[in-house]
Tab-separated table of C-alpha atoms and ligand atoms in Angstrom:
chain	number	residue	atom	x	y	z
A	7	MET	CA	7.639	6.255	-20.050
A	8	THR	CA	9.394	2.877	-20.329
A	9	ALA	CA	7.917	-0.416	-18.284
A	10	PRO	CA	10.665	-0.538	-15.097
A	11	SER	CA	12.723	-3.654	-16.197
A	12	GLU	CA	13.443	-4.682	-12.841
A	13	VAL	CA	10.023	-4.141	-9.985
A	14	GLY	CA	12.076	-7.019	-7.789
A	15	LEU	CA	9.255	-7.529	-4.902
A	16	ASP	CA	10.946	-10.369	-3.732
A	17	LEU	CA	7.906	-12.103	-2.538
A	18	GLY	CA	10.145	-15.446	-1.710
A	19	LYS	CA	7.437	-17.453	-3.138
A	20	GLY	CA	8.967	-19.237	-7.057
A	21	LYS	CA	6.771	-21.580	-8.666
A	22	GLY	CA	6.136	-23.945	-11.647
A	23	LYS	CA	3.250	-22.457	-14.325
A	24	GLY	CA	1.570	-24.345	-16.938
A	25	GLU	CA	-0.849	-27.001	-15.915
A	26	ALA	CA	-4.779	-26.150	-15.357
A	27	GLY	CA	-6.121	-26.101	-12.243
A	28	LEU	CA	-3.822	-25.169	-9.071
A	29	VAL	CA	0.072	-25.494	-9.840
A	30	ALA	CA	1.092	-28.430	-8.914
A	31	GLY	CA	1.876	-28.391	-5.036
A	32	SER	CA	0.612	-25.594	-3.914
A	33	ALA	CA	-2.288	-25.157	-1.690
A	34	ALA	CA	-5.536	-23.418	-2.095
A	35	ALA	CA	-4.718	-19.333	-1.537
A	36	LEU	CA	-8.463	-18.837	-2.247
A	37	THR	CA	-11.529	-21.150	-2.541
A	38	ALA	CA	-14.656	-19.885	-3.426
A	39	ARG	CA	-18.068	-22.792	-3.948
A	40	GLY	CA	-21.107	-21.955	-4.421
A	41	VAL	CA	-21.382	-18.238	-4.154
A	42	CYS	CA	-24.620	-17.239	-5.087
A	43	LYS	CA	-25.804	-13.411	-5.007
A	44	LYS	CA	-28.121	-11.023	-5.549
A	45	PHE	CA	-28.940	-7.193	-6.568
A	46	GLY	CA	-32.700	-7.344	-5.402
A	47	LYS	CA	-34.427	-9.520	-7.870
A	48	VAL	CA	-31.174	-9.981	-10.005
A	49	GLU	CA	-28.568	-13.515	-9.431
A	50	VAL	CA	-25.965	-12.454	-10.888
A	51	LEU	CA	-23.298	-14.913	-9.278
A	52	LYS	CA	-25.719	-18.880	-9.628
A	53	GLY	CA	-23.209	-21.103	-7.659
A	54	ILE	CA	-19.621	-19.617	-8.529
A	55	ASP	CA	-16.950	-22.051	-7.665
A	56	LEU	CA	-13.227	-21.532	-7.904
A	57	ASP	CA	-10.187	-22.346	-6.399
A	58	VAL	CA	-6.379	-20.016	-6.795
A	59	GLY	CA	-3.288	-21.464	-5.120
A	60	ALA	CA	-0.356	-20.113	-3.670
A	61	GLY	CA	1.023	-17.984	-6.153
A	62	GLU	CA	-1.023	-18.817	-8.928
A	63	VAL	CA	-2.253	-15.980	-11.604
A	64	VAL	CA	-6.051	-16.184	-12.665
A	65	CYS	CA	-7.225	-14.211	-15.274
A	66	LEU	CA	-11.133	-13.634	-15.359
A	67	ILE	CA	-12.463	-12.889	-19.007
A	68	GLY	CA	-15.995	-12.968	-19.651
A	69	ALA	CA	-18.286	-10.199	-21.728
A	70	SER	CA	-19.634	-7.129	-19.516
A	71	GLY	CA	-22.623	-8.404	-17.276
A	72	SER	CA	-20.860	-11.067	-17.202
A	73	GLY	CA	-20.410	-10.285	-12.722
A	74	LYS	CA	-16.442	-10.645	-12.778
A	75	THR	CA	-16.242	-7.333	-10.564
A	76	THR	CA	-18.813	-8.344	-8.831
A	77	LEU	CA	-17.114	-11.882	-7.542
A	78	LEU	CA	-13.679	-9.204	-6.908
A	79	ARG	CA	-16.235	-6.985	-4.620
A	80	CYS	CA	-17.924	-10.757	-2.314
A	81	LEU	CA	-14.238	-12.205	-2.314
A	82	ASN	CA	-12.781	-9.129	-0.868
A	83	GLN	CA	-16.191	-8.897	1.758
A	84	LEU	CA	-17.038	-5.191	-0.617
A	85	GLU	CA	-20.755	-6.777	-1.208
A	86	THR	CA	-21.733	-9.742	1.151
A	87	ILE	CA	-22.646	-12.828	-0.819
A	88	ASP	CA	-26.211	-14.266	0.150
A	89	SER	CA	-25.631	-18.155	0.079
A	90	GLY	CA	-21.724	-20.446	0.035
A	91	VAL	CA	-19.114	-19.902	1.342
A	92	VAL	CA	-15.559	-18.718	0.269
A	93	THR	CA	-12.137	-19.457	1.706
A	94	ILE	CA	-8.922	-17.568	2.279
A	95	ASP	CA	-5.994	-19.989	3.743
A	96	GLY	CA	-8.732	-21.564	4.810
A	97	VAL	CA	-10.687	-19.219	6.645
A	98	PRO	CA	-14.038	-18.323	6.126
A	99	LEU	CA	-14.734	-14.807	5.036
A	100	GLY	CA	-17.369	-13.456	6.939
A	101	GLN	CA	-17.864	-16.231	9.489
A	102	ARG	CA	-15.275	-17.812	13.126
A	103	LYS	CA	-15.092	-20.829	14.540
A	104	GLY	CA	-15.801	-20.196	17.824
A	105	SER	CA	-13.999	-21.922	20.690
A	106	ASP	CA	-16.458	-25.141	21.107
A	107	GLY	CA	-15.661	-25.515	16.568
A	108	THR	CA	-18.956	-23.751	15.359
A	109	LEU	CA	-18.665	-21.321	12.967
A	110	ARG	CA	-20.436	-17.795	13.945
A	111	PRO	CA	-20.006	-14.575	11.672
A	112	SER	CA	-17.951	-12.576	12.219
A	113	LYS	CA	-18.274	-8.773	13.525
A	114	PRO	CA	-17.118	-5.665	11.628
A	115	LYS	CA	-13.799	-5.538	13.187
A	116	GLU	CA	-12.722	-8.891	12.450
A	117	VAL	CA	-13.771	-8.308	8.613
A	118	ALA	CA	-11.552	-5.259	8.141
A	119	GLU	CA	-8.948	-8.281	10.207
A	120	MET	CA	-9.654	-10.434	7.444
A	121	ARG	CA	-9.974	-7.710	4.563
A	122	LYS	CA	-6.152	-6.012	5.245
A	123	ASP	CA	-5.155	-9.889	3.637
A	124	ILE	CA	-6.666	-9.430	-0.446
A	125	GLY	CA	-5.334	-6.209	-2.462
A	126	PHE	CA	-7.196	-4.919	-4.472
A	127	VAL	CA	-6.798	-2.628	-7.398
A	128	PHE	CA	-9.194	-0.492	-8.599
A	129	GLN	CA	-9.430	0.110	-12.519
A	130	ARG	CA	-9.601	3.492	-11.284
A	131	PHE	CA	-7.211	3.663	-9.428
A	132	ASN	CA	-8.998	5.181	-6.274
A	133	LEU	CA	-6.220	7.481	-4.721
A	134	TRP	CA	-6.614	10.467	-2.729
A	135	PRO	CA	-6.006	13.303	-4.076
A	136	GLN	CA	-4.493	14.804	-1.178
A	137	LYS	CA	-1.812	12.833	-0.434
A	138	THR	CA	1.085	13.056	-2.433
A	139	ALA	CA	2.345	9.737	-3.977
A	140	LEU	CA	4.160	8.712	-1.129
A	141	GLU	CA	1.146	9.535	1.117
A	142	ASN	CA	-1.132	7.626	-0.269
A	143	VAL	CA	1.152	4.209	-0.419
A	144	ALA	CA	2.746	4.855	3.419
A	145	LEU	CA	-0.931	5.922	5.179
A	146	SER	CA	-3.133	2.711	5.034
A	147	PRO	CA	-0.278	0.843	7.015
A	148	VAL	CA	0.098	3.694	9.565
A	149	LEU	CA	-3.474	3.533	10.730
A	150	VAL	CA	-4.820	-0.186	9.421
A	151	ARG	CA	-1.851	-2.225	10.107
A	152	GLY	CA	-0.137	0.204	13.034
A	153	VAL	CA	3.300	0.524	10.988
A	154	GLY	CA	4.990	3.473	12.399
A	155	LYS	CA	4.714	6.455	10.394
A	156	ALA	CA	8.876	5.816	9.709
A	157	GLU	CA	8.477	2.375	8.789
A	158	ALA	CA	5.422	2.756	6.598
A	159	GLU	CA	7.373	5.460	4.992
A	160	VAL	CA	10.471	3.722	4.405
A	161	ARG	CA	8.745	0.347	3.049
A	162	ALA	CA	6.246	2.900	0.772
A	163	ARG	CA	9.207	4.573	-0.279
A	164	GLY	CA	11.190	0.893	-1.579
A	165	LEU	CA	7.492	-0.245	-2.732
A	166	LEU	CA	7.642	3.299	-5.190
A	167	THR	CA	11.066	2.748	-6.904
A	168	ARG	CA	9.924	-0.338	-7.970
A	169	VAL	CA	7.356	-0.124	-8.887
A	170	GLY	CA	8.702	2.462	-11.403
A	171	LEU	CA	7.832	5.924	-9.953
A	172	ALA	CA	10.904	6.876	-7.813
A	173	ASP	CA	11.158	10.303	-9.079
A	174	ARG	CA	6.782	10.988	-8.635
A	175	MET	CA	7.239	9.886	-4.702
A	176	ASP	CA	6.309	13.187	-3.698
A	177	ALA	CA	3.434	14.321	-6.675
A	178	TYR	CA	-0.482	14.595	-6.151
A	179	PRO	CA	-2.454	12.237	-8.497
A	180	ALA	CA	-3.631	15.262	-10.707
A	181	LYS	CA	0.460	16.103	-12.117
A	182	LEU	CA	0.210	11.546	-12.713
A	183	SER	CA	0.110	9.968	-15.706
A	184	GLY	CA	-3.111	6.773	-15.759
A	185	GLY	CA	-0.340	4.178	-15.607
A	186	GLN	CA	1.846	6.076	-12.665
A	187	GLN	CA	-1.693	6.847	-10.900
A	188	GLN	CA	-2.261	2.779	-11.371
A	189	ARG	CA	1.423	1.882	-10.141
A	190	VAL	CA	0.799	3.786	-7.151
A	191	ALA	CA	-2.725	2.179	-6.621
A	192	ILE	CA	-0.630	-1.359	-6.787
A	193	ALA	CA	2.254	0.363	-4.802
A	194	ARG	CA	-0.120	1.239	-2.445
A	195	ALA	CA	-2.111	-2.346	-2.024
A	196	LEU	CA	1.368	-3.844	-1.859
A	197	ALA	CA	2.374	-1.831	1.279
A	198	MET	CA	-0.795	-4.195	3.230
A	199	GLN	CA	1.859	-7.069	2.166
A	200	PRO	CA	-1.538	-8.931	0.964
A	201	LYS	CA	-2.086	-12.417	0.539
A	202	ILE	CA	-3.794	-12.197	-2.464
A	203	MET	CA	-4.540	-10.058	-5.122
A	204	LEU	CA	-6.938	-9.124	-7.259
A	205	PHE	CA	-7.720	-7.001	-9.741
A	206	ASP	CA	-10.221	-5.584	-11.660
A	207	GLU	CA	-9.503	-4.073	-15.432
A	208	PRO	CA	-6.079	-1.798	-13.826
A	209	THR	CA	-5.296	-1.468	-17.663
A	210	SER	CA	-8.933	-0.371	-18.944
A	211	ALA	CA	-9.198	2.972	-18.103
A	212	LEU	CA	-5.847	3.670	-19.256
A	213	GLU	CA	-4.013	6.020	-21.795
A	214	PRO	CA	-2.841	3.212	-24.701
A	215	GLU	CA	0.701	3.904	-23.984
A	216	THR	CA	0.595	3.775	-20.644
A	217	VAL	CA	-1.107	0.073	-20.208
A	218	GLY	CA	2.737	-1.507	-21.185
A	219	GLU	CA	3.959	-0.099	-17.926
A	220	VAL	CA	0.728	-1.972	-15.236
A	221	LEU	CA	1.268	-4.515	-17.379
A	222	ALA	CA	4.809	-5.072	-16.624
A	223	VAL	CA	4.560	-4.218	-12.484
A	224	MET	CA	1.830	-7.174	-12.747
A	225	ARG	CA	4.088	-9.552	-15.156
A	226	GLU	CA	7.106	-9.252	-12.731
A	227	LEU	CA	4.017	-9.765	-9.623
A	228	ALA	CA	3.048	-12.322	-10.932
A	229	ALA	CA	6.497	-13.990	-11.509
A	230	GLU	CA	7.935	-13.193	-8.050
A	231	GLY	CA	5.018	-15.077	-6.722
A	232	MET	CA	1.887	-13.180	-5.765
A	233	THR	CA	-1.983	-15.456	-5.721
A	234	MET	CA	-3.033	-13.109	-7.908
A	235	ILE	CA	-6.929	-12.491	-9.170
A	236	CYS	CA	-7.374	-10.491	-12.950
A	237	VAL	CA	-10.162	-9.831	-14.300
A	238	THR	CA	-8.786	-8.623	-18.110
A	239	HIS	CA	-9.916	-7.459	-21.175
A	240	GLU	CA	-5.908	-7.629	-22.362
A	241	MET	CA	-5.665	-11.108	-23.675
A	242	GLY	CA	-2.164	-11.332	-24.244
A	243	PHE	CA	-1.782	-10.339	-20.611
A	244	ALA	CA	-3.564	-13.531	-19.958
A	245	ARG	CA	-1.959	-15.679	-22.290
A	246	GLU	CA	1.515	-14.699	-21.019
A	247	VAL	CA	1.216	-14.348	-17.722
A	248	ALA	CA	-1.754	-16.211	-16.384
A	249	ASP	CA	-1.741	-20.068	-15.277
A	250	ARG	CA	-5.039	-20.692	-15.042
A	251	VAL	CA	-7.779	-18.741	-17.414
A	252	VAL	CA	-11.781	-18.469	-16.408
A	253	MET	CA	-14.290	-17.279	-17.888
A	254	MET	CA	-17.471	-16.216	-16.695
A	255	ASP	CA	-20.656	-15.727	-18.747
A	256	ALA	CA	-23.692	-14.483	-16.877
A	257	GLY	CA	-22.442	-14.975	-13.377
A	258	VAL	CA	-22.073	-18.610	-13.371
A	259	VAL	CA	-18.059	-20.260	-14.944
A	260	LEU	CA	-18.936	-21.059	-18.244
A	261	GLU	CA	-15.114	-22.555	-18.536
A	262	GLN	CA	-11.431	-22.826	-18.079
A	263	GLY	CA	-7.809	-23.910	-18.700
A	264	ASP	CA	-4.406	-23.415	-19.046
A	265	PRO	CA	-3.739	-20.195	-21.214
A	266	LYS	CA	-2.456	-22.614	-24.105
A	267	THR	CA	-5.303	-24.806	-24.398
A	268	PHE	CA	-7.901	-22.872	-24.110
A	269	PHE	CA	-7.223	-20.078	-26.029
A	270	ALA	CA	-6.164	-22.753	-29.385
A	271	ASN	CA	-9.300	-24.217	-28.053
A	272	PRO	CA	-11.864	-23.635	-26.215
A	273	LYS	CA	-14.725	-25.463	-25.567
A	274	GLU	CA	-18.062	-23.980	-25.419
A	275	GLU	CA	-19.904	-21.578	-28.372
A	276	ARG	CA	-20.212	-18.910	-25.823
A	277	THR	CA	-16.058	-18.404	-25.638
A	278	ARG	CA	-15.624	-18.902	-28.815
A	279	ARG	CA	-17.767	-16.146	-29.582
A	280	PHE	CA	-16.317	-13.474	-26.296
A	281	LEU	CA	-13.254	-14.164	-27.729
A	282	ALA	CA	-13.815	-13.606	-31.780
A	283	ARG	CA	-15.095	-10.032	-30.835
A	284	VAL	CA	-11.986	-9.145	-28.415
A	285	LEU	CA	-9.327	-11.428	-30.277
A	286	ASP	CA	-10.753	-10.583	-33.755
A	287	THR	CA	-9.211	-14.213	-34.341
A	288	GLY	CA	-12.170	-15.833	-36.308
A	289	PHE	CA	-13.727	-17.884	-33.768
A	290	GLY	CA	-17.160	-18.202	-33.734
A	291	GLY	CA	-17.230	-16.224	-36.991
A	292	PRO	CA	-17.744	-12.030	-37.075
A	293	ALA	CA	-18.703	-10.097	-33.983
A	294	ALA	CA	-22.250	-9.942	-33.390
A	295	PRO	CA	-23.674	-6.884	-35.326
A	296	GLY	CA	-23.992	-3.608	-32.913
A	297	ALA	CA	-21.442	-5.387	-29.817
A	298	PRO	CA	-18.588	-3.788	-28.462
A	299	ALA	CA	-15.699	-3.384	-30.127
A	300	GLY	CA	-12.875	-5.393	-27.193
A	301	PRO	CA	-9.941	-4.308	-26.753
A	302	THR	CA	-7.100	-6.683	-28.601
A	303	GLY	CA	-4.648	-7.891	-26.503
B	411	ATP	N1	-24.391	-2.444	-6.541
B	411	ATP	C1	-25.663	-2.877	-7.460
B	411	ATP	N2	-26.563	-3.280	-8.040
B	411	ATP	C2	-27.665	-3.089	-8.759
B	411	ATP	N3	-27.361	-4.301	-9.766
B	411	ATP	C3	-25.289	-4.024	-9.697
B	411	ATP	C4	-24.881	-3.814	-8.560
B	411	ATP	N4	-23.433	-3.752	-9.066
B	411	ATP	C5	-23.456	-4.365	-10.311
B	411	ATP	N5	-24.639	-5.048	-10.823
B	411	ATP	C6	-25.273	-6.168	-11.987
B	411	ATP	O1	-25.053	-7.506	-11.758
B	411	ATP	C7	-23.842	-7.486	-12.787
B	411	ATP	C8	-22.161	-7.942	-12.805
B	411	ATP	O2	-22.437	-6.757	-12.991
B	411	ATP	P1	-20.114	-6.508	-12.402
B	411	ATP	O3	-20.177	-5.229	-13.000
B	411	ATP	O4	-20.852	-7.886	-12.004
B	411	ATP	O5	-19.969	-7.466	-14.557
B	411	ATP	P2	-18.927	-7.421	-14.685
B	411	ATP	O6	-18.574	-8.807	-15.666
B	411	ATP	O7	-17.556	-6.529	-14.229
B	411	ATP	O8	-18.772	-5.886	-16.347
B	411	ATP	P3	-18.100	-5.308	-17.005
B	411	ATP	O9	-17.020	-6.415	-18.229
B	411	ATP	O10	-18.773	-4.429	-17.403
B	411	ATP	O11	-17.311	-4.424	-16.316
B	411	ATP	C9	-24.861	-6.350	-14.398
B	411	ATP	O12	-26.234	-6.605	-14.784
B	411	ATP	C10	-25.286	-4.982	-13.152
B	411	ATP	O13	-25.651	-4.327	-13.795
B	412	MG	MG1	-16.457	-5.385	-13.540
């Protein structure tokens, strides 16, 4: 299967690239301040600060267990945070401004409302097995956004075409390759017209030959201005597509920077060791004995 050359999602936002931090002139689409999360006694996130500008692509990297998935799940309110604040377009997640201006905890309905603005693409697709590709993409807008069935189907057909699956719309997930399933999952997330897309290692469960087609769709999305946070081990993708690379280590943001500077000159020893493992560049010497062989990007 060849990668779709033209995803053409027409998100209507251009952007400049290449600077560390927020894309010049853009407002923060998402901010995290002092985000902490414990599971039992284990502190998994230890005060995360992160700003993501509108239209910015942030690649989140770091060793297994450093807290990347937990951070994404907290940003999407799949987990509640213990302390700190996350805002989407300036509105704090899980809190709501009362008429007197004070903040109070959101009701579950309000949480669900805000979650609609955040698309989440999981490592393992999470498609409904009993629904066709088309139904997988068309269903949520009907159930959650109140879109009419006919309109949702037209949009779903458009999205599936754009991710290169025009000829597979009626297939059930079990009849699709991993790469195709993941493209359905991306189309499904986009069908909700999210403000931000979160990707949690979207290619790590794929056969190597289908990784490229999923990265191609993500690359198109990025080029068309989608705000994205991507947890990835695809360092080639991060280098080429990210505006900023953020390295997590043991529940903190260890360092971050524009990809060129970040990969050429990582400041922290732990970053160098991590990159040495995943890139085999020789940063920081050979991988530690017993270290898992990282996928190359
Ligand atoms: N629901 C949970 N209950 C208890 N501990 C958890 C839970 N989810 C994650 N953890 C722990 O939190 C830590 C961070 O996990 P997380 O999945 O966020 O790491 P990660 O950086 O995404 O790792 P990987 O690269 O392997 O996906 C790990 O020690 C993990 O065991
Ligand atoms: Mg993870």
